[in-house]
Amino acid sequence: MKTTKDQINAVVWKACDSFRGSMDSSKYKDYILSLLFVKYLSDSHKETLQKLKKEYKDNPEMLQRRLSREKFKLDEKSTFDYLYANKEKENIGEIINAVLEKIEEDNQEKLEGIFRNIDFNDKNLLGNNKERHKILKNLLENFSNNKLDLSPSKLEDQDVMGDAYEYLISEFAGDAGKKGGEFFTPSGVSTLLAKLLQAQESNTIYDPTCGSGSLLIKASKEVGNTNFAIYGQEKNSQTHSLCRMNMFLHGIDDADIKWGDTIINPQHLDNDHIKTFDIVVANPPFSLKEWGEEHAKDDEYKRFSSYPMPPKTKGDYAFVIHMISSLAPHGKMGIILPHGVLFRAASEEAIRKKIIEENLLDAVIGLPENLFYGTSIPACILIFKKDRENKDILFIDASKEFQKGKRQNTLTQENIQKILTTYHNRQEIEKYSHIATIQEIKENEYNLNIPRYVDTFQKEEEVDIPSTLEKIAHLDKEIAKTQEKMDNYLKELGLQ
């Protein structure tokens, strides 16, 4: 019996019961997903070890040599089985921490610091000794479920682990409310953005605010093979670790994911200059109030010297400017932003003007409301290209194209395909899309608000007044007849 994505999701989601009611899912997700990663490493190692023991049963030296060349190295005291064997011990939290530290130590090149933000012995989050022991024991017992065999040969296909991990992250994001938007971009939106940019073979792909890595992973899948290079940076240290685990579980072992604030301290450099990439994607925090304006004024990488300074209390264009600086000569970039960036005045208007005059902006795509975790406001996607041949901008109003959900709306495959077809074919569709000339945009004073370019007004049907009056007269007669019948019934009953 092969392990399926649904089986993994069911077992792991049940394991969350150990935490529900005692802490927010935005916190316990780190315990769940870290332990799932350890279980995956352990099951993979155990299968490899059993296979090599059979092959080199008479040659322990060769066995150790082969094990040392494996992608991840674990010894018998840094496996899930070792943790499960110690589940009855009162200090199991300390034991788990020690195992995580050992895994990092033995795999420094790949896993250094990946568990730095998780403490399985945290009394503030997990309670006193007895409460903590109960939670962790239950957690280990849930993960020992025989339906959670994560050995490579037992998985239904090579994408199972990555797909399951992505699903679980999305479920945690849904539970976490506003905090969920900090680490996950909804699948439909990330798929749309990836297909709009169409990464090609040998492309470098970069996300300066990468969260859990969903945009990077979706963009890389467009290549169709493994000939690509992924780069990302994430400010939140817990989310940074989550992204790194997500990459490994999707089979991307060489992703260069940095930790730090991209605006204040960009980590991807090339000879003291901002490194450039073929594909740049991002879903940065909307209208960040304290984005680092004071640092940008003295930016040693000169990112902000060519543009007016973004407003101190709204960081949207700070990320746009950084991404333009990170774009290779023939590169493409896509960024998800609130609609305010399209029409706000002052320095943002001046930035828009400069970007349009440089012929960088290729398309503006309006998305439906309530797509994102933690906010119901509608957003838009801006597509930029270096060395653009077109001298116009495509506007798409897809705000009415969605599937309504209980918690949030979603983009269907049909919704996504309509946007993609319109964009790639550069089509004009009545009440949906319009190709605006630069002159037209100048006449609108560089205001990019979509309704200025795509008229979605639906004219109401004219009311046929004579026919309506005739219907009202007929209804009045029917009401009078019914009232007369009611009066007769009441008289017969002696009630009138």
Coordinates of C-alpha atoms in Angstrom, one line a residue:
M1 CA 0.0 0.0 0.0
K2 CA 1.5 3.3 -1.1
T3 CA 1.3 6.4 1.1
T4 CA -0.9 9.1 -0.5
K5 CA -1.1 12.8 0.0
D6 CA -4.6 12.5 1.6
Q7 CA -3.3 9.9 4.1
I8 CA -0.4 12.2 5.1
N9 CA -2.8 15.1 5.5
A10 CA -5.3 13.1 7.5
V11 CA -2.7 11.8 10.0
V12 CA -1.0 15.1 10.4
W13 CA -4.2 17.1 10.7
K14 CA -5.3 14.7 13.5
A15 CA -2.0 15.3 15.2
C16 CA -2.9 18.9 15.5
D17 CA -5.5 17.9 18.1
S18 CA -2.6 17.7 20.6
F19 CA -2.4 21.5 20.4
R20 CA -5.8 22.8 19.6
G21 CA -7.2 24.9 22.4
S22 CA -3.9 25.4 24.0
M23 CA -2.2 27.7 21.4
D24 CA -2.8 29.4 18.1
S25 CA -2.2 27.4 14.9
S26 CA 0.2 30.1 13.7
K27 CA 2.5 28.8 16.5
Y28 CA 1.8 25.1 16.7
K29 CA 2.3 24.8 12.9
D30 CA 6.0 25.0 13.5
Y31 CA 6.0 22.0 15.8
I32 CA 3.8 19.9 13.4
L33 CA 5.8 20.8 10.3
S34 CA 9.2 20.4 11.9
L35 CA 8.3 17.0 13.2
L36 CA 6.9 16.0 9.8
F37 CA 10.2 17.0 8.3
V38 CA 12.1 14.9 10.8
K39 CA 9.8 11.9 10.1
Y40 CA 10.5 12.3 6.4
L41 CA 14.3 12.4 7.0
S42 CA 14.1 9.4 9.3
D43 CA 12.0 7.2 7.1
S44 CA 14.2 8.0 4.1
H45 CA 17.3 7.3 6.1
K46 CA 15.9 4.0 7.5
E47 CA 15.0 2.7 4.0
T48 CA 18.5 3.6 2.7
L49 CA 20.2 2.0 5.6
Q50 CA 18.3 -1.2 5.3
K51 CA 19.1 -1.3 1.5
L52 CA 22.8 -0.6 2.0
K53 CA 23.1 -3.1 4.9
K54 CA 22.0 -5.9 2.6
E55 CA 24.4 -4.7 -0.1
Y56 CA 27.4 -4.3 2.2
K57 CA 26.6 -6.7 5.0
D58 CA 30.2 -8.0 5.0
N59 CA 31.9 -4.6 4.5
P60 CA 31.0 -2.1 7.3
E61 CA 33.6 0.3 6.1
M62 CA 32.1 0.5 2.7
L63 CA 28.6 0.9 4.3
Q64 CA 29.7 3.9 6.3
R65 CA 31.4 5.4 3.2
R66 CA 28.2 5.1 1.2
L67 CA 26.1 6.5 4.1
S68 CA 28.5 9.5 4.3
R69 CA 27.6 10.3 0.6
E70 CA 23.9 10.4 1.2
K71 CA 22.0 13.7 0.9
F72 CA 21.2 13.8 4.7
K73 CA 23.1 12.1 7.4
L74 CA 21.4 10.7 10.6
D75 CA 22.7 8.3 13.3
E76 CA 20.6 6.0 15.4
K77 CA 20.1 8.7 18.0
S78 CA 18.8 11.4 15.7
T79 CA 15.8 9.6 14.2
F80 CA 12.1 9.6 14.7
D81 CA 12.3 6.0 16.0
Y82 CA 14.7 7.1 18.7
L83 CA 12.2 9.8 19.7
Y84 CA 9.3 7.4 19.8
A85 CA 11.3 5.0 21.9
N86 CA 11.8 7.7 24.5
K87 CA 8.2 9.1 24.5
E88 CA 7.5 8.0 28.0
K89 CA 10.3 10.0 29.5
E90 CA 9.4 13.2 31.3
N91 CA 12.1 15.2 29.6
I92 CA 11.0 14.2 26.1
G93 CA 11.0 17.9 25.1
E94 CA 14.7 18.2 25.9
I95 CA 15.4 14.9 24.0
I96 CA 13.6 16.2 20.9
N97 CA 15.6 19.5 21.1
A98 CA 18.8 17.5 21.3
V99 CA 17.9 15.4 18.3
L100 CA 17.1 18.5 16.2
E101 CA 20.4 20.0 17.2
K102 CA 22.2 16.7 16.3
I103 CA 20.5 16.6 12.9
E104 CA 21.6 20.2 12.2
E105 CA 25.2 19.5 13.4
D106 CA 25.5 16.4 11.1
N107 CA 24.1 18.3 8.1
Q108 CA 25.5 21.8 8.6
E109 CA 25.9 22.6 4.9
K110 CA 22.2 22.0 4.2
L111 CA 20.3 22.3 7.5
E112 CA 22.3 24.7 9.7
G113 CA 19.8 26.8 11.7
I114 CA 16.7 25.2 10.2
F115 CA 15.3 24.3 13.7
R116 CA 16.6 27.5 15.4
N117 CA 13.1 28.8 16.1
I118 CA 11.5 25.7 17.6
D119 CA 11.7 24.7 21.2
F120 CA 9.9 21.5 22.2
N121 CA 10.7 22.2 25.8
D122 CA 9.1 25.7 25.9
K123 CA 7.0 25.8 29.1
N124 CA 5.3 29.1 28.1
L125 CA 3.8 27.5 25.0
L126 CA 3.6 23.8 26.0
G127 CA 2.8 24.1 29.7
N128 CA 4.3 22.6 32.8
N129 CA 6.2 19.2 32.8
K130 CA 3.1 17.0 32.9
E131 CA 1.1 19.0 30.3
R132 CA 4.2 19.3 28.0
H133 CA 4.9 15.5 28.3
K134 CA 1.2 14.7 27.4
I135 CA 1.2 16.9 24.4
L136 CA 4.5 15.6 23.0
K137 CA 3.8 12.0 23.7
N138 CA 0.4 12.3 21.9
L139 CA 2.2 14.0 19.0
L140 CA 4.8 11.2 18.7
E141 CA 2.1 8.6 18.8
N142 CA 0.1 10.3 16.1
F143 CA 3.2 10.5 13.9
S144 CA 4.0 6.8 14.5
N145 CA 0.8 5.9 12.6
N146 CA 1.6 3.1 10.0
K147 CA -0.2 5.2 7.4
L148 CA 2.5 7.8 7.7
D149 CA 5.3 5.8 6.2
L150 CA 7.4 8.4 4.3
S151 CA 10.0 6.1 2.9
P152 CA 10.6 7.2 -0.7
S153 CA 9.6 3.7 -2.1
K154 CA 6.3 3.8 -0.1
L155 CA 5.2 7.2 -1.4
E156 CA 2.6 7.2 -4.2
D157 CA 4.8 9.4 -6.3
Q158 CA 7.7 11.8 -6.0
D159 CA 5.5 14.9 -5.5
V160 CA 3.5 13.4 -2.6
M161 CA 5.6 14.9 0.2
G162 CA 5.9 18.3 -1.4
D163 CA 2.1 18.5 -2.2
A164 CA 1.2 17.4 1.3
Y165 CA 3.4 19.9 2.9
E166 CA 2.0 22.7 0.7
Y167 CA -1.5 21.6 1.5
L168 CA -0.8 21.7 5.3
I169 CA 0.8 25.1 5.1
S170 CA -2.3 26.4 3.3
E171 CA -4.6 24.9 5.9
F172 CA -2.5 26.5 8.7
A173 CA -2.6 29.8 6.8
G174 CA -6.4 29.6 6.7
D175 CA -6.6 28.9 10.4
A176 CA -4.2 31.6 11.3
G177 CA -6.3 34.4 9.8
K178 CA -4.3 37.7 9.3
K179 CA -1.0 35.9 10.3
G180 CA -1.6 33.4 7.6
G181 CA -1.0 36.0 4.9
E182 CA 2.5 36.5 6.2
F183 CA 3.7 33.1 5.1
F184 CA 1.5 31.8 2.3
T185 CA 0.1 33.0 -1.0
P186 CA -3.1 31.2 -2.0
S187 CA -2.4 28.4 -4.6
G188 CA -4.6 29.8 -7.3
V189 CA -2.8 33.2 -7.2
S190 CA 0.7 31.7 -7.1
T191 CA -0.2 29.4 -10.0
L192 CA -1.5 32.4 -12.0
L193 CA 1.6 34.5 -11.3
A194 CA 3.9 31.6 -12.2
K195 CA 2.2 31.0 -15.6
L196 CA 2.1 34.7 -16.4
L197 CA 5.9 34.9 -16.1
Q198 CA 6.6 31.5 -17.7
A199 CA 10.1 30.7 -16.4
Q200 CA 12.3 29.0 -19.0
E201 CA 15.1 26.4 -18.8
S202 CA 18.2 27.6 -17.0
N203 CA 16.4 30.7 -15.6
T204 CA 17.3 32.1 -12.2
I205 CA 14.1 32.7 -10.1
Y206 CA 14.1 35.1 -7.1
D207 CA 11.5 36.2 -4.5
P208 CA 12.7 38.9 -2.1
T209 CA 9.8 38.2 0.4
C210 CA 9.5 34.5 -0.1
G211 CA 7.4 33.4 2.9
S212 CA 7.1 29.6 2.9
G213 CA 8.3 29.5 -0.8
S214 CA 5.0 28.7 -2.6
L215 CA 5.6 31.4 -5.3
L216 CA 9.1 30.2 -6.0
I217 CA 8.1 26.5 -6.2
K218 CA 5.2 27.3 -8.6
A219 CA 7.4 29.4 -10.8
S220 CA 10.1 26.7 -10.9
K221 CA 7.5 24.1 -12.0
E222 CA 6.9 26.1 -15.2
V223 CA 10.4 25.2 -16.3
G224 CA 9.4 21.6 -16.8
N225 CA 12.7 20.1 -15.5
T226 CA 15.3 20.8 -12.8
N227 CA 17.4 23.1 -14.8
F228 CA 16.8 26.3 -12.8
A229 CA 18.2 28.1 -9.8
I230 CA 16.1 29.4 -6.9
Y231 CA 16.9 32.3 -4.7
G232 CA 14.8 33.9 -1.9
Q233 CA 14.9 36.0 1.2
E234 CA 12.6 36.0 4.2
K235 CA 12.5 38.4 7.2
N236 CA 10.6 36.2 9.6
S237 CA 13.0 33.5 11.0
Q238 CA 10.3 30.9 11.6
T239 CA 9.0 31.3 8.1
H240 CA 12.5 31.2 6.7
S241 CA 13.0 27.8 8.2
L242 CA 9.6 26.7 6.9
C243 CA 10.6 27.7 3.4
R244 CA 13.8 25.8 3.5
M245 CA 12.0 22.6 4.6
N246 CA 9.4 23.2 1.9
M247 CA 12.2 23.3 -0.7
F248 CA 13.8 20.0 0.4
L249 CA 10.4 18.3 0.4
H250 CA 9.8 19.5 -3.1
G251 CA 13.1 18.0 -4.2
I252 CA 14.8 21.4 -4.5
D253 CA 18.1 20.8 -2.6
D254 CA 20.1 23.7 -3.8
A255 CA 17.7 26.7 -3.2
D256 CA 19.6 29.7 -1.8
I257 CA 17.2 31.0 0.8
K258 CA 18.5 33.8 3.0
W259 CA 17.3 35.2 6.3
G260 CA 16.9 38.9 6.8
D261 CA 15.1 42.1 5.8
T262 CA 15.4 42.5 2.0
I263 CA 15.1 46.3 2.0
I264 CA 17.4 47.0 4.9
N265 CA 19.9 44.2 4.3
P266 CA 19.6 42.5 0.9
Q267 CA 21.5 39.2 1.0
H268 CA 21.8 38.3 -2.6
L269 CA 24.8 40.3 -4.0
D270 CA 27.2 40.1 -6.9
N271 CA 30.5 41.9 -6.2
D272 CA 28.9 44.3 -3.8
H273 CA 26.0 45.0 -6.2
I274 CA 22.4 43.7 -6.1
K275 CA 22.4 40.4 -7.9
T276 CA 20.0 40.2 -10.9
F277 CA 17.7 37.4 -11.9
D278 CA 15.7 36.3 -15.0
I279 CA 12.4 35.9 -13.1
V280 CA 11.4 37.9 -10.0
V281 CA 8.2 37.3 -8.1
A282 CA 6.8 38.6 -4.8
N283 CA 3.8 38.9 -2.6
P284 CA 5.2 41.5 -0.1
P285 CA 3.3 42.7 2.9
F286 CA 0.6 45.2 1.8
S287 CA 1.4 48.9 2.5
L288 CA 4.0 48.1 5.2
K289 CA 4.1 51.1 7.6
E290 CA 7.8 50.8 8.7
W291 CA 9.6 49.4 5.7
G292 CA 13.0 51.1 6.4
E293 CA 12.7 54.5 4.7
E294 CA 15.5 55.9 6.8
H295 CA 17.9 53.1 5.6
A296 CA 16.8 53.6 2.0
K297 CA 18.0 57.2 2.0
D298 CA 21.6 56.0 2.5
D299 CA 21.2 52.7 0.5
E300 CA 24.8 51.6 -0.4
Y301 CA 23.4 49.6 -3.4
K302 CA 21.9 52.8 -4.9
R303 CA 18.5 51.0 -5.5
F304 CA 16.5 54.1 -4.6
S305 CA 18.7 56.8 -6.2
S306 CA 16.9 56.6 -9.6
Y307 CA 13.4 56.9 -8.2
P308 CA 11.5 59.3 -5.9
M309 CA 11.5 57.9 -2.3
P310 CA 8.3 55.8 -1.5
P311 CA 6.2 57.3 1.4
K312 CA 7.5 56.5 4.9
T313 CA 4.2 54.7 5.9
K314 CA 3.6 52.7 2.7
G315 CA 6.3 50.3 1.6
D316 CA 4.7 48.9 -1.6
Y317 CA 6.9 50.7 -4.0
A318 CA 10.0 50.1 -2.0
F319 CA 9.6 46.4 -2.9
V320 CA 8.9 47.3 -6.5
I321 CA 12.0 49.4 -6.8
H322 CA 14.1 46.7 -5.1
M323 CA 12.7 44.1 -7.6
I324 CA 13.4 46.3 -10.6
S325 CA 17.0 46.6 -9.3
S326 CA 17.1 42.8 -9.1
L327 CA 15.9 42.3 -12.7
A328 CA 18.3 41.0 -15.4
P329 CA 18.4 42.9 -18.7
H330 CA 15.9 40.6 -20.4
G331 CA 14.1 39.7 -17.1
K332 CA 10.4 39.5 -16.2
M333 CA 8.8 40.3 -12.8
G334 CA 5.4 40.0 -11.2
I335 CA 4.3 41.5 -7.9
I336 CA 1.0 41.3 -6.0
L337 CA 0.0 44.6 -4.5
P338 CA -3.0 46.5 -3.1
H339 CA -5.0 48.7 -5.6
G340 CA -3.8 51.8 -3.8
V341 CA -0.5 51.6 -5.7
L342 CA -2.4 52.3 -8.9
F343 CA -3.7 55.7 -8.0
R344 CA -2.2 57.1 -4.8
A345 CA -0.7 60.6 -5.3
A346 CA 2.5 62.4 -4.2
S347 CA 5.7 60.3 -4.5
E348 CA 3.9 57.2 -5.6
E349 CA 2.5 59.0 -8.6
A350 CA 6.0 60.2 -9.4
I351 CA 7.3 56.6 -9.2
R352 CA 4.6 55.4 -11.5
K353 CA 5.4 58.1 -14.0
K354 CA 9.1 57.2 -14.0
I355 CA 8.4 53.4 -14.4
I356 CA 6.0 54.1 -17.3
E357 CA 8.4 56.5 -19.0
E358 CA 11.1 53.7 -18.7
N359 CA 8.6 51.4 -20.5
L360 CA 8.9 48.8 -17.7
L361 CA 5.2 48.1 -16.9
D362 CA 3.7 45.5 -19.2
A363 CA 0.3 44.7 -17.6
V364 CA -2.0 45.6 -14.7
I365 CA -4.4 42.8 -13.6
G366 CA -7.2 43.4 -11.1
L367 CA -8.0 40.4 -8.9
P368 CA -11.2 39.6 -6.9
E369 CA -11.7 40.5 -3.3
N370 CA -11.2 38.2 -0.4
L371 CA -8.6 36.0 -2.1
F372 CA -5.9 36.4 0.5
Y373 CA -5.5 35.2 4.0
G374 CA -6.1 37.9 6.7
T375 CA -7.5 40.6 4.3
S376 CA -10.6 40.9 2.2
I377 CA -9.4 43.8 0.1
P378 CA -8.9 43.1 -3.6
A379 CA -5.4 43.1 -4.9
C380 CA -3.7 43.5 -8.3
I381 CA -0.8 41.9 -10.1
L382 CA 1.7 44.2 -11.9
I383 CA 3.8 42.6 -14.6
F384 CA 7.1 44.3 -15.6
K385 CA 9.6 43.5 -18.4
K386 CA 13.0 44.8 -19.2
D387 CA 13.7 45.7 -22.9
R388 CA 10.0 45.7 -23.7
E389 CA 9.0 46.0 -27.4
N390 CA 5.4 47.1 -26.7
K391 CA 4.8 50.7 -26.0
D392 CA 1.4 50.2 -24.3
I393 CA 0.0 48.6 -21.1
L394 CA -2.6 45.9 -20.9
F395 CA -5.3 46.3 -18.3
I396 CA -7.4 43.3 -17.2
D397 CA -10.3 43.5 -14.8
A398 CA -10.7 40.0 -13.4
S399 CA -12.4 41.2 -10.2
K400 CA -15.7 39.4 -11.0
E401 CA -14.1 36.1 -12.0
F402 CA -13.9 33.8 -9.0
Q403 CA -15.5 31.0 -7.0
K404 CA -17.1 32.1 -3.8
G405 CA -16.1 30.2 -0.7
K406 CA -17.2 30.1 3.0
R407 CA -13.9 31.5 4.3
Q408 CA -12.4 33.1 1.2
N409 CA -12.8 33.2 -2.5
T410 CA -10.7 31.2 -4.9
L411 CA -9.6 31.4 -8.6
T412 CA -10.8 28.4 -10.6
Q413 CA -8.8 26.9 -13.5
E414 CA -11.3 28.6 -15.9
N415 CA -10.7 32.0 -14.2
I416 CA -6.9 31.6 -14.4
Q417 CA -7.0 30.4 -18.0
K418 CA -9.0 33.4 -19.1
I419 CA -6.5 35.8 -17.6
L420 CA -3.6 33.9 -19.1
T421 CA -5.1 33.8 -22.6
T422 CA -5.9 37.5 -22.5
Y423 CA -2.4 38.4 -21.3
H424 CA -0.4 36.1 -23.6
N425 CA -2.5 37.0 -26.6
R426 CA -2.7 40.6 -25.6
Q427 CA -6.4 40.7 -26.3
E428 CA -9.0 43.5 -25.9
I429 CA -12.3 42.1 -24.5
E430 CA -15.3 44.3 -23.9
K431 CA -15.7 45.0 -20.1
Y432 CA -12.7 42.7 -19.3
S433 CA -9.5 44.1 -20.9
H434 CA -8.1 47.1 -22.7
I435 CA -4.7 48.0 -24.2
A436 CA -3.9 51.6 -23.2
T437 CA -1.4 53.7 -25.1
I438 CA 1.1 55.7 -23.2
Q439 CA -0.6 58.9 -24.4
E440 CA -3.8 57.6 -22.9
I441 CA -2.1 57.0 -19.6
K442 CA -0.5 60.4 -19.7
E443 CA -3.9 62.0 -20.2
N444 CA -5.0 60.2 -17.0
E445 CA -2.0 61.8 -15.2
Y446 CA -0.4 58.4 -14.8
N447 CA -3.3 57.1 -12.7
L448 CA -3.5 53.4 -13.4
N449 CA -6.8 52.7 -11.6
I450 CA -8.4 49.9 -13.7
P451 CA -11.9 51.4 -14.1
R452 CA -10.3 54.3 -16.0
Y453 CA -9.4 51.9 -18.7
V454 CA -11.8 49.0 -18.5
D455 CA -15.5 50.0 -18.4
T456 CA -17.3 47.3 -16.6
F457 CA -20.6 49.3 -16.2
Q458 CA -23.6 47.1 -16.9
K459 CA -26.5 49.1 -18.2
E460 CA -29.8 48.3 -16.4
E461 CA -32.6 47.0 -18.6
E462 CA -35.2 49.6 -19.4
V463 CA -38.4 49.2 -17.5
D464 CA -41.5 48.8 -19.7
I465 CA -43.8 51.1 -17.7
P466 CA -47.2 50.4 -19.5
S467 CA -46.6 46.6 -19.2
T468 CA -45.6 46.9 -15.5
L469 CA -48.7 49.0 -14.7
E470 CA -50.8 46.4 -16.4
K471 CA -49.2 43.6 -14.3
I472 CA -49.8 45.7 -11.1
A473 CA -53.5 46.2 -12.0
H474 CA -53.9 42.5 -12.6
L475 CA -52.3 41.7 -9.3
D476 CA -54.6 44.1 -7.5
K477 CA -57.6 42.3 -9.0
E478 CA -56.2 38.9 -7.8
I479 CA -55.6 40.3 -4.3
A480 CA -59.2 41.7 -4.2
K481 CA -60.7 38.3 -5.2
T482 CA -58.6 36.5 -2.6
Q483 CA -59.6 39.0 0.1
E484 CA -63.3 38.5 -0.8
K485 CA -62.9 34.7 -0.4
M486 CA -61.2 35.2 3.0
D487 CA -64.0 37.5 4.2
N488 CA -66.6 34.9 3.2
Y489 CA -64.8 32.1 5.1
L490 CA -64.6 34.3 8.2
K491 CA -68.3 35.0 8.0
E492 CA -69.1 31.3 7.8
L493 CA -67.0 30.7 10.9
G494 CA -68.7 33.5 12.8
L495 CA -65.5 35.4 13.1
Q496 CA -66.6 38.5 11.2

